[in-house]
Amino acid sequence: MLDTIRWTGSAVELLDQTQLPVRTVYVTISDQRQMHDAIRRLVVRGAPVIGVSAAFGAYLGIRNAANDSIKQRLSEVCDYLGTSRPTAVNLSWALKRIKDVGGRADARDVKRVVLGECLKMLEEDAQCCRAIGEHGAAMLRSLRRGGDNDEPLNVLTHCNAGSCVAVRWGTALAPIYVGIEQGLRFHVYADETRPLMQGSRITAYELQQNDVPVTVLCDNMAASLMDRGKLDCVIVGADRIAANGDVANKIGTLGVAILARHFHIPFFVAAPTSTIDLATATGADIPIEHRDAKEVTCPLGAVQAAPDGVDVFNPAFDVTPAQMVGAIITEKGVIRPPYLEALKRSLSS
Ligand code: MRU
């Protein structure tokens, strides 16, 4: 698996996900402005890894600060990085954690403590996604009970929630990677995921690199695929899960969930508990990022696909209501509805 983020000892290296699948290149990030820009431009993307990246951005922003102003500086840098993208709560979760740990430390120790916390987050993120994979694989195995064990499980996913969104393993694809290690077989259908094509560019790329059978389809083909009885389940990631279980994820996820319900196909969400936001009551309270019209009118900067000056609707995320979500796979286990109490319990355990 490719490293999504690396700490060199003096800078951060990010896999430039805007270049996939054509080029596998890393960009070096040396200060908080470069990190803000990398998150905003989706050089690094996906909820868990933008949290870890922002944390390192905070360290880069304080590493030259004087001790007498370091806590004030940490607070300013965290606030600044928090403005890079609004929807994935992992970003503010990670920055709060960094601010808290730095705020508690003696001024002389802030830099050391903050860097230590960043490195801890790197380690934890990989372990967390591995645990999501273990719980998810066990759940997927149970879909096979009584069925034909020789046939692969056919799974549809939307956007990219694989190893590129985390330090390792990913979220929605983690059960597939771990399941394969355990002898399960899969065929993954990857929605291309307009307008930025994270499904066809990144999900298909990483699955191909890992020898997992994958078929790409345009977003408007999912209904046809389901109608042909091709799918065993849908698994997607999440950018924020509200207290009632409503799930914000990449634009188009809601449509997939509605289709899955129509065709009686189980719809699952995989996410670390850091994506659960009990302070946000319902999906209606989740801030949704709207992005540049050019992403739609000139897809991937390649070809003009709409007339100049046309009005464009380009939300980057939508919200799937909790009642459409069959289960939420976390590092602590599989959470089933009703979500309000179950999510609270999972965060306090
Ligand atoms: O705009 P992106 O590419 O950052 O959106 C990413 C997604 O919507 C993923 O599905 C989401 O972050 C879940 S992966 C943990």
mmCIF file of C-alpha atoms and ligand atoms in Angstrom:
data_model
loop_
_atom_site.group_PDB
_atom_site.id
_atom_site.type_symbol
_atom_site.label_atom_id
_atom_site.label_comp_id
_atom_site.label_asym_id
_atom_site.label_seq_id
_atom_site.Cartn_x
_atom_site.Cartn_y
_atom_site.Cartn_z
ATOM 1 C CA MET A 1 0.000 0.000 0.000
ATOM 2 C CA LEU A 2 1.187 3.519 -0.802
ATOM 3 C CA ASP A 3 2.024 5.869 2.057
ATOM 4 C CA THR A 4 -0.499 8.714 2.042
ATOM 5 C CA ILE A 5 1.462 10.828 4.513
ATOM 6 C CA ARG A 6 5.060 10.629 5.780
ATOM 7 C CA TRP A 7 6.994 12.585 8.373
ATOM 8 C CA THR A 8 10.611 12.998 7.288
ATOM 9 C CA GLY A 9 11.851 14.439 10.580
ATOM 10 C CA SER A 10 11.700 18.011 9.261
ATOM 11 C CA ALA A 11 8.746 18.122 6.853
ATOM 12 C CA VAL A 12 5.607 16.277 5.787
ATOM 13 C CA GLU A 13 5.435 14.403 2.512
ATOM 14 C CA LEU A 14 1.957 13.968 1.064
ATOM 15 C CA LEU A 15 0.975 11.667 -1.759
ATOM 16 C CA ASP A 16 -0.435 14.143 -4.309
ATOM 17 C CA GLN A 17 -3.874 12.600 -4.859
ATOM 18 C CA THR A 18 -4.754 15.164 -7.536
ATOM 19 C CA GLN A 19 -2.214 13.422 -9.795
ATOM 20 C CA LEU A 20 -3.578 9.878 -9.434
ATOM 21 C CA PRO A 21 -3.760 7.573 -11.302
ATOM 22 C CA VAL A 22 -1.339 9.064 -13.842
ATOM 23 C CA ARG A 23 1.527 9.993 -11.553
ATOM 24 C CA THR A 24 2.519 8.744 -8.102
ATOM 25 C CA VAL A 25 4.316 11.760 -6.674
ATOM 26 C CA TYR A 26 4.832 13.237 -3.239
ATOM 27 C CA VAL A 27 4.804 16.927 -2.332
ATOM 28 C CA THR A 28 6.826 18.320 0.529
ATOM 29 C CA ILE A 29 4.967 20.477 3.043
ATOM 30 C CA SER A 30 7.098 22.712 5.240
ATOM 31 C CA ASP A 31 4.689 25.184 6.773
ATOM 32 C CA GLN A 32 1.064 25.657 7.779
ATOM 33 C CA ARG A 33 0.154 27.658 4.662
ATOM 34 C CA GLN A 34 1.307 24.874 2.369
ATOM 35 C CA MET A 35 -0.677 22.392 4.478
ATOM 36 C CA HIS A 36 -3.819 24.551 4.346
ATOM 37 C CA ASP A 37 -3.477 24.780 0.567
ATOM 38 C CA ALA A 38 -2.849 21.013 0.205
ATOM 39 C CA ILE A 39 -5.999 20.193 2.187
ATOM 40 C CA ARG A 40 -8.122 22.779 0.341
ATOM 41 C CA ARG A 41 -6.931 21.587 -3.095
ATOM 42 C CA LEU A 42 -7.422 17.894 -2.170
ATOM 43 C CA VAL A 43 -3.743 17.041 -2.579
ATOM 44 C CA VAL A 44 -4.514 15.198 0.633
ATOM 45 C CA ARG A 45 -8.146 14.204 1.076
ATOM 46 C CA GLY A 46 -10.464 11.904 2.981
ATOM 47 C CA ALA A 47 -11.624 12.503 6.523
ATOM 48 C CA PRO A 48 -9.062 10.632 8.690
ATOM 49 C CA VAL A 49 -5.920 11.733 6.871
ATOM 50 C CA ILE A 50 -6.883 15.397 6.632
ATOM 51 C CA GLY A 51 -7.148 15.316 10.426
ATOM 52 C CA VAL A 52 -3.638 13.888 10.807
ATOM 53 C CA SER A 53 -2.302 16.264 8.136
ATOM 54 C CA ALA A 54 -3.820 19.302 9.835
ATOM 55 C CA ALA A 55 -2.221 18.208 13.119
ATOM 56 C CA PHE A 56 1.208 18.156 11.446
ATOM 57 C CA GLY A 57 0.346 21.519 9.854
ATOM 58 C CA ALA A 58 -0.154 22.897 13.355
ATOM 59 C CA TYR A 59 3.279 21.631 14.401
ATOM 60 C CA LEU A 60 4.886 23.166 11.311
ATOM 61 C CA GLY A 61 3.176 26.444 12.199
ATOM 62 C CA ILE A 62 4.637 26.603 15.727
ATOM 63 C CA ARG A 63 8.044 25.035 15.319
ATOM 64 C CA ASN A 64 9.820 28.396 14.945
ATOM 65 C CA ALA A 65 7.720 30.251 17.527
ATOM 66 C CA ALA A 66 9.228 31.741 20.700
ATOM 67 C CA ASN A 67 8.213 30.072 23.984
ATOM 68 C CA ASP A 68 6.529 33.175 25.404
ATOM 69 C CA SER A 69 3.964 33.320 22.584
ATOM 70 C CA ILE A 70 3.783 29.661 21.619
ATOM 71 C CA LYS A 71 0.357 28.835 23.069
ATOM 72 C CA GLN A 72 -1.230 31.884 21.440
ATOM 73 C CA ARG A 73 0.481 30.903 18.183
ATOM 74 C CA LEU A 74 -0.751 27.301 18.455
ATOM 75 C CA SER A 75 -4.295 28.493 18.917
ATOM 76 C CA GLU A 76 -4.079 30.825 15.881
ATOM 77 C CA VAL A 77 -2.514 28.187 13.649
ATOM 78 C CA CYS A 78 -5.156 25.605 14.626
ATOM 79 C CA ASP A 79 -7.965 28.093 13.911
ATOM 80 C CA TYR A 80 -6.400 28.875 10.555
ATOM 81 C CA LEU A 81 -6.014 25.216 9.530
ATOM 82 C CA GLY A 82 -9.585 24.560 10.656
ATOM 83 C CA THR A 83 -10.801 26.829 7.838
ATOM 84 C CA SER A 84 -9.280 24.629 5.105
ATOM 85 C CA ARG A 85 -12.367 22.399 4.709
ATOM 86 C CA PRO A 86 -15.646 22.484 6.648
ATOM 87 C CA THR A 87 -17.379 19.105 6.422
ATOM 88 C CA ALA A 88 -15.090 16.340 7.718
ATOM 89 C CA VAL A 89 -15.185 16.623 11.489
ATOM 90 C CA ASN A 90 -11.902 14.710 11.803
ATOM 91 C CA LEU A 91 -10.151 17.971 10.907
ATOM 92 C CA SER A 92 -11.502 19.925 13.884
ATOM 93 C CA TRP A 93 -11.266 16.798 16.062
ATOM 94 C CA ALA A 94 -7.525 16.502 15.367
ATOM 95 C CA LEU A 95 -6.869 20.226 15.784
ATOM 96 C CA LYS A 96 -8.746 20.311 19.091
ATOM 97 C CA ARG A 97 -6.671 17.388 20.299
ATOM 98 C CA ILE A 98 -3.458 19.192 19.330
ATOM 99 C CA LYS A 99 -4.618 22.459 20.907
ATOM 100 C CA ASP A 100 -5.576 20.663 24.134
ATOM 101 C CA VAL A 101 -2.331 18.735 24.446
ATOM 102 C CA GLY A 102 -0.225 21.822 23.660
ATOM 103 C CA GLY A 103 -2.331 23.960 25.977
ATOM 104 C CA ARG A 104 -1.693 21.616 28.922
ATOM 105 C CA ALA A 105 2.078 21.460 28.377
ATOM 106 C CA ASP A 106 4.703 23.729 29.878
ATOM 107 C CA ALA A 107 5.582 26.442 27.301
ATOM 108 C CA ARG A 108 9.094 24.995 26.869
ATOM 109 C CA ASP A 109 7.639 21.592 26.018
ATOM 110 C CA VAL A 110 4.862 22.571 23.613
ATOM 111 C CA LYS A 111 6.792 21.821 20.386
ATOM 112 C CA ARG A 112 7.972 18.422 21.591
ATOM 113 C CA VAL A 113 4.565 17.455 22.953
ATOM 114 C CA VAL A 114 2.700 18.564 19.829
ATOM 115 C CA LEU A 115 5.052 16.676 17.505
ATOM 116 C CA GLY A 116 4.727 13.612 19.738
ATOM 117 C CA GLU A 117 0.935 13.806 19.478
ATOM 118 C CA CYS A 118 1.144 14.061 15.670
ATOM 119 C CA LEU A 119 3.305 10.951 15.509
ATOM 120 C CA LYS A 120 0.910 9.181 17.862
ATOM 121 C CA MET A 121 -1.994 10.082 15.565
ATOM 122 C CA LEU A 122 -0.139 8.579 12.591
ATOM 123 C CA GLU A 123 0.266 5.329 14.468
ATOM 124 C CA GLU A 124 -3.259 5.317 15.902
ATOM 125 C CA ASP A 125 -4.888 6.029 12.544
ATOM 126 C CA ALA A 126 -3.366 2.928 10.973
ATOM 127 C CA GLN A 127 -4.371 0.773 13.967
ATOM 128 C CA CYS A 128 -7.876 2.223 13.979
ATOM 129 C CA CYS A 129 -8.434 1.470 10.290
ATOM 130 C CA ARG A 130 -7.069 -2.044 10.785
ATOM 131 C CA ALA A 131 -9.669 -2.571 13.538
ATOM 132 C CA ILE A 132 -12.424 -1.238 11.247
ATOM 133 C CA GLY A 133 -11.205 -3.804 8.734
ATOM 134 C CA GLU A 134 -11.380 -6.650 11.276
ATOM 135 C CA HIS A 135 -14.918 -5.793 12.439
ATOM 136 C CA GLY A 136 -16.089 -5.128 8.890
ATOM 137 C CA ALA A 137 -14.647 -8.361 7.525
ATOM 138 C CA ALA A 138 -16.439 -10.362 10.238
ATOM 139 C CA MET A 139 -19.693 -8.615 9.366
ATOM 140 C CA LEU A 140 -19.251 -9.226 5.636
ATOM 141 C CA ARG A 141 -18.464 -12.881 6.308
ATOM 142 C CA SER A 142 -21.847 -13.150 8.021
ATOM 143 C CA LEU A 143 -23.533 -11.988 4.775
ATOM 144 C CA ARG A 144 -22.185 -15.194 3.293
ATOM 145 C CA ARG A 145 -23.718 -17.466 5.940
ATOM 146 C CA GLY A 146 -25.787 -20.130 4.229
ATOM 147 C CA GLY A 147 -24.824 -18.718 0.839
ATOM 148 C CA ASP A 148 -22.377 -19.863 -1.776
ATOM 149 C CA ASN A 149 -18.947 -19.402 -0.199
ATOM 150 C CA ASP A 150 -17.064 -19.812 -3.458
ATOM 151 C CA GLU A 151 -18.579 -16.767 -5.083
ATOM 152 C CA PRO A 152 -16.948 -13.377 -4.417
ATOM 153 C CA LEU A 153 -18.916 -10.802 -2.455
ATOM 154 C CA ASN A 154 -19.929 -8.012 -4.776
ATOM 155 C CA VAL A 155 -19.545 -4.647 -3.079
ATOM 156 C CA LEU A 156 -20.316 -1.189 -4.425
ATOM 157 C CA THR A 157 -18.417 1.774 -3.013
ATOM 158 C CA HIS A 158 -18.646 5.482 -3.713
ATOM 159 C CA CYS A 159 -15.775 7.987 -3.777
ATOM 160 C CA ASN A 160 -12.527 6.772 -2.247
ATOM 161 C CA ALA A 161 -12.490 5.521 1.301
ATOM 162 C CA GLY A 162 -9.473 3.276 0.930
ATOM 163 C CA SER A 163 -5.854 3.478 1.999
ATOM 164 C CA CYS A 164 -5.525 6.959 0.447
ATOM 165 C CA VAL A 165 -7.912 8.499 3.017
ATOM 166 C CA ALA A 166 -5.966 7.262 5.999
ATOM 167 C CA VAL A 167 -2.456 6.408 7.051
ATOM 168 C CA ARG A 168 -3.129 2.795 6.014
ATOM 169 C CA TRP A 169 -6.043 0.438 5.155
ATOM 170 C CA GLY A 170 -8.692 3.171 4.898
ATOM 171 C CA THR A 171 -12.265 2.879 6.120
ATOM 172 C CA ALA A 172 -14.779 1.461 3.621
ATOM 173 C CA LEU A 173 -12.106 -0.609 1.863
ATOM 174 C CA ALA A 174 -10.466 -1.842 5.082
ATOM 175 C CA PRO A 175 -12.974 -4.739 5.502
ATOM 176 C CA ILE A 176 -12.130 -5.787 1.959
ATOM 177 C CA TYR A 177 -8.358 -5.722 2.458
ATOM 178 C CA VAL A 178 -8.619 -7.547 5.785
ATOM 179 C CA GLY A 179 -11.277 -9.950 4.448
ATOM 180 C CA ILE A 180 -8.972 -10.962 1.595
ATOM 181 C CA GLU A 181 -6.187 -11.719 4.099
ATOM 182 C CA GLN A 182 -8.710 -13.969 5.853
ATOM 183 C CA GLY A 183 -9.691 -15.853 2.704
ATOM 184 C CA LEU A 184 -12.817 -13.949 1.621
ATOM 185 C CA ARG A 185 -13.155 -13.047 -2.051
ATOM 186 C CA PHE A 186 -14.485 -9.749 -3.346
ATOM 187 C CA HIS A 187 -15.388 -7.966 -6.492
ATOM 188 C CA VAL A 188 -15.571 -4.209 -5.953
ATOM 189 C CA TYR A 189 -17.685 -1.877 -8.073
ATOM 190 C CA ALA A 190 -16.326 1.667 -7.880
ATOM 191 C CA ASP A 191 -18.608 4.588 -8.740
ATOM 192 C CA GLU A 192 -16.492 7.080 -10.676
ATOM 193 C CA THR A 193 -17.780 9.852 -8.337
ATOM 194 C CA ARG A 194 -18.296 13.045 -10.288
ATOM 195 C CA PRO A 195 -17.022 15.710 -10.411
ATOM 196 C CA LEU A 196 -13.536 14.920 -9.082
ATOM 197 C CA MET A 197 -13.566 11.199 -9.898
ATOM 198 C CA GLN A 198 -12.116 9.942 -6.629
ATOM 199 C CA GLY A 199 -13.744 6.550 -7.372
ATOM 200 C CA SER A 200 -12.297 5.944 -10.814
ATOM 201 C CA ARG A 201 -9.017 7.781 -10.224
ATOM 202 C CA ILE A 202 -8.171 6.616 -6.707
ATOM 203 C CA THR A 203 -10.339 3.666 -5.605
ATOM 204 C CA ALA A 204 -9.817 1.802 -8.878
ATOM 205 C CA TYR A 205 -6.117 2.638 -8.783
ATOM 206 C CA GLU A 206 -5.455 1.416 -5.257
ATOM 207 C CA LEU A 207 -7.557 -1.743 -5.680
ATOM 208 C CA GLN A 208 -5.762 -2.560 -8.927
ATOM 209 C CA GLN A 209 -2.392 -1.993 -7.215
ATOM 210 C CA ASN A 210 -3.487 -4.462 -4.531
ATOM 211 C CA ASP A 211 -4.804 -7.045 -7.024
ATOM 212 C CA VAL A 212 -8.425 -6.682 -5.902
ATOM 213 C CA PRO A 213 -10.872 -7.231 -8.798
ATOM 214 C CA VAL A 214 -12.557 -3.887 -9.528
ATOM 215 C CA THR A 215 -15.061 -2.580 -12.055
ATOM 216 C CA VAL A 216 -15.562 1.149 -12.591
ATOM 217 C CA LEU A 217 -18.983 2.541 -13.429
ATOM 218 C CA CYS A 218 -20.329 6.029 -14.038
ATOM 219 C CA ASP A 219 -22.439 7.303 -11.161
ATOM 220 C CA ASN A 220 -25.638 7.086 -13.197
ATOM 221 C CA MET A 221 -25.099 3.344 -13.805
ATOM 222 C CA ALA A 222 -25.471 2.193 -10.190
ATOM 223 C CA ALA A 223 -29.255 1.677 -10.529
ATOM 224 C CA SER A 224 -28.743 -0.545 -13.547
ATOM 225 C CA LEU A 225 -26.090 -2.575 -11.715
ATOM 226 C CA MET A 226 -28.389 -3.076 -8.735
ATOM 227 C CA ASP A 227 -31.352 -3.910 -10.956
ATOM 228 C CA ARG A 228 -29.309 -6.757 -12.456
ATOM 229 C CA GLY A 229 -28.944 -8.276 -8.976
ATOM 230 C CA LYS A 230 -25.178 -7.843 -9.038
ATOM 231 C CA LEU A 231 -24.579 -6.525 -5.538
ATOM 232 C CA ASP A 232 -24.372 -8.044 -2.049
ATOM 233 C CA CYS A 233 -23.908 -4.728 -0.271
ATOM 234 C CA VAL A 234 -22.784 -1.119 -0.448
ATOM 235 C CA ILE A 235 -20.016 0.206 1.824
ATOM 236 C CA VAL A 236 -19.054 3.874 1.975
ATOM 237 C CA GLY A 237 -16.991 6.057 4.277
ATOM 238 C CA ALA A 238 -18.144 9.153 6.157
ATOM 239 C CA ASP A 239 -16.957 12.698 6.712
ATOM 240 C CA ARG A 240 -19.201 13.382 9.674
ATOM 241 C CA ILE A 241 -21.799 11.305 11.515
ATOM 242 C CA ALA A 242 -24.328 13.386 13.448
ATOM 243 C CA ALA A 243 -25.573 12.346 16.893
ATOM 244 C CA ASN A 244 -28.737 10.819 15.391
ATOM 245 C CA GLY A 245 -26.763 8.699 12.895
ATOM 246 C CA ASP A 246 -27.229 10.872 9.783
ATOM 247 C CA VAL A 247 -24.101 10.499 7.633
ATOM 248 C CA ALA A 248 -22.383 13.179 5.544
ATOM 249 C CA ASN A 249 -20.246 11.663 2.814
ATOM 250 C CA LYS A 250 -19.166 12.433 -0.738
ATOM 251 C CA ILE A 251 -21.823 13.921 -2.986
ATOM 252 C CA GLY A 252 -23.816 11.120 -4.584
ATOM 253 C CA THR A 253 -23.821 8.877 -1.514
ATOM 254 C CA LEU A 254 -27.446 9.801 -0.755
ATOM 255 C CA GLY A 255 -28.514 8.688 -4.225
ATOM 256 C CA VAL A 256 -26.714 5.372 -3.786
ATOM 257 C CA ALA A 257 -28.395 4.848 -0.397
ATOM 258 C CA ILE A 258 -31.851 5.547 -1.855
ATOM 259 C CA LEU A 259 -31.189 3.073 -4.655
ATOM 260 C CA ALA A 260 -29.877 0.463 -2.230
ATOM 261 C CA ARG A 261 -33.050 0.771 -0.165
ATOM 262 C CA HIS A 262 -35.202 0.408 -3.280
ATOM 263 C CA PHE A 263 -33.357 -2.751 -4.330
ATOM 264 C CA HIS A 264 -33.142 -4.176 -0.749
ATOM 265 C CA ILE A 265 -29.338 -4.117 -0.763
ATOM 266 C CA PRO A 266 -27.642 -3.602 2.651
ATOM 267 C CA PHE A 267 -26.025 -0.157 2.934
ATOM 268 C CA PHE A 268 -23.140 0.163 5.412
ATOM 269 C CA VAL A 269 -20.911 3.024 6.552
ATOM 270 C CA ALA A 270 -17.343 2.487 7.794
ATOM 271 C CA ALA A 271 -15.706 5.230 9.854
ATOM 272 C CA PRO A 272 -13.509 5.778 12.893
ATOM 273 C CA THR A 273 -15.280 7.047 16.007
ATOM 274 C CA SER A 274 -13.429 10.374 15.469
ATOM 275 C CA THR A 275 -15.930 10.932 12.628
ATOM 276 C CA ILE A 276 -18.869 10.800 15.069
ATOM 277 C CA ASP A 277 -19.868 14.298 16.142
ATOM 278 C CA LEU A 278 -22.273 14.252 19.079
ATOM 279 C CA ALA A 279 -22.251 18.070 19.106
ATOM 280 C CA THR A 280 -24.035 18.033 15.746
ATOM 281 C CA ALA A 281 -27.601 16.898 16.383
ATOM 282 C CA THR A 282 -28.687 15.904 12.875
ATOM 283 C CA GLY A 283 -27.484 15.913 9.297
ATOM 284 C CA ALA A 284 -29.228 19.238 8.720
ATOM 285 C CA ASP A 285 -26.665 20.840 11.056
ATOM 286 C CA ILE A 286 -23.610 19.541 9.158
ATOM 287 C CA PRO A 287 -21.821 22.286 7.190
ATOM 288 C CA ILE A 288 -21.618 21.241 3.547
ATOM 289 C CA GLU A 289 -18.692 22.443 1.465
ATOM 290 C CA HIS A 290 -19.554 23.951 -1.926
ATOM 291 C CA ARG A 291 -16.685 23.955 -4.398
ATOM 292 C CA ASP A 292 -15.607 25.862 -7.487
ATOM 293 C CA ALA A 293 -17.959 25.765 -10.477
ATOM 294 C CA LYS A 294 -15.026 24.870 -12.733
ATOM 295 C CA GLU A 295 -14.896 21.374 -11.219
ATOM 296 C CA VAL A 296 -18.216 20.794 -12.997
ATOM 297 C CA THR A 297 -17.873 22.926 -16.115
ATOM 298 C CA CYS A 298 -14.337 21.782 -16.901
ATOM 299 C CA PRO A 299 -13.939 18.278 -15.368
ATOM 300 C CA LEU A 300 -10.393 17.718 -14.052
ATOM 301 C CA GLY A 301 -9.344 20.802 -16.033
ATOM 302 C CA ALA A 302 -9.433 18.680 -19.175
ATOM 303 C CA VAL A 303 -12.334 19.683 -21.362
ATOM 304 C CA GLN A 304 -15.062 22.322 -21.317
ATOM 305 C CA ALA A 305 -18.258 20.421 -20.520
ATOM 306 C CA ALA A 306 -20.692 23.318 -20.013
ATOM 307 C CA PRO A 307 -21.108 26.781 -21.487
ATOM 308 C CA ASP A 308 -19.138 29.719 -20.077
ATOM 309 C CA GLY A 309 -20.929 31.570 -17.302
ATOM 310 C CA VAL A 310 -23.589 28.914 -16.654
ATOM 311 C CA ASP A 311 -24.879 28.665 -13.069
ATOM 312 C CA VAL A 312 -23.513 25.577 -11.290
ATOM 313 C CA PHE A 313 -24.596 23.562 -8.220
ATOM 314 C CA ASN A 314 -21.502 21.885 -6.757
ATOM 315 C CA PRO A 315 -21.880 20.638 -3.176
ATOM 316 C CA ALA A 316 -19.008 18.312 -2.258
ATOM 317 C CA PHE A 317 -21.048 16.238 0.220
ATOM 318 C CA ASP A 318 -24.602 15.131 0.919
ATOM 319 C CA VAL A 319 -26.331 13.635 3.936
ATOM 320 C CA THR A 320 -27.771 10.129 4.081
ATOM 321 C CA PRO A 321 -30.515 9.807 6.723
ATOM 322 C CA ALA A 322 -29.775 7.410 9.570
ATOM 323 C CA GLN A 323 -32.743 5.173 8.700
ATOM 324 C CA MET A 324 -31.046 4.227 5.436
ATOM 325 C CA VAL A 325 -27.839 3.104 7.153
ATOM 326 C CA GLY A 326 -27.873 -0.610 8.020
ATOM 327 C CA ALA A 327 -24.806 -0.429 10.271
ATOM 328 C CA ILE A 328 -21.803 1.768 11.064
ATOM 329 C CA ILE A 329 -18.521 -0.147 11.223
ATOM 330 C CA THR A 330 -16.055 1.500 13.620
ATOM 331 C CA GLU A 331 -12.769 0.509 15.261
ATOM 332 C CA LYS A 332 -14.763 -0.329 18.400
ATOM 333 C CA GLY A 333 -17.217 -2.633 16.669
ATOM 334 C CA VAL A 334 -20.316 -2.574 14.498
ATOM 335 C CA ILE A 335 -22.978 -0.085 15.594
ATOM 336 C CA ARG A 336 -26.597 -0.888 14.703
ATOM 337 C CA PRO A 337 -29.693 1.301 14.864
ATOM 338 C CA PRO A 338 -31.233 2.980 16.778
ATOM 339 C CA TYR A 339 -28.155 5.195 16.563
ATOM 340 C CA LEU A 340 -28.805 7.964 19.088
ATOM 341 C CA GLU A 341 -27.968 5.863 22.159
ATOM 342 C CA ALA A 342 -25.621 3.465 20.367
ATOM 343 C CA LEU A 343 -23.346 6.273 19.122
ATOM 344 C CA LYS A 344 -23.190 7.835 22.601
ATOM 345 C CA ARG A 345 -22.291 4.452 24.086
ATOM 346 C CA SER A 346 -19.558 3.873 21.498
ATOM 347 C CA LEU A 347 -17.884 7.195 22.285
ATOM 348 C CA SER A 348 -17.965 6.628 26.028
ATOM 349 C CA SER A 349 -16.645 3.039 25.871
HETATM 350 O O1 MRU B 1 -13.707 15.475 -0.998
HETATM 351 P P1 MRU B 1 -12.995 14.256 -0.495
HETATM 352 O O2 MRU B 1 -12.334 13.479 -1.575
HETATM 353 O O3 MRU B 1 -12.100 14.551 0.665
HETATM 354 O O4 MRU B 1 -14.171 13.356 0.068
HETATM 355 C C1 MRU B 1 -13.855 12.151 0.687
HETATM 356 C C2 MRU B 1 -15.037 11.376 1.030
HETATM 357 O O5 MRU B 1 -16.165 11.811 0.927
HETATM 358 C C3 MRU B 1 -14.794 10.047 1.626
HETATM 359 O O6 MRU B 1 -15.795 9.156 1.247
HETATM 360 C C4 MRU B 1 -14.822 10.252 3.123
HETATM 361 O O7 MRU B 1 -13.809 11.117 3.554
HETATM 362 C C5 MRU B 1 -14.808 9.022 3.832
HETATM 363 S S1 MRU B 1 -13.257 8.253 3.852
HETATM 364 C C6 MRU B 1 -12.932 8.188 5.471
#
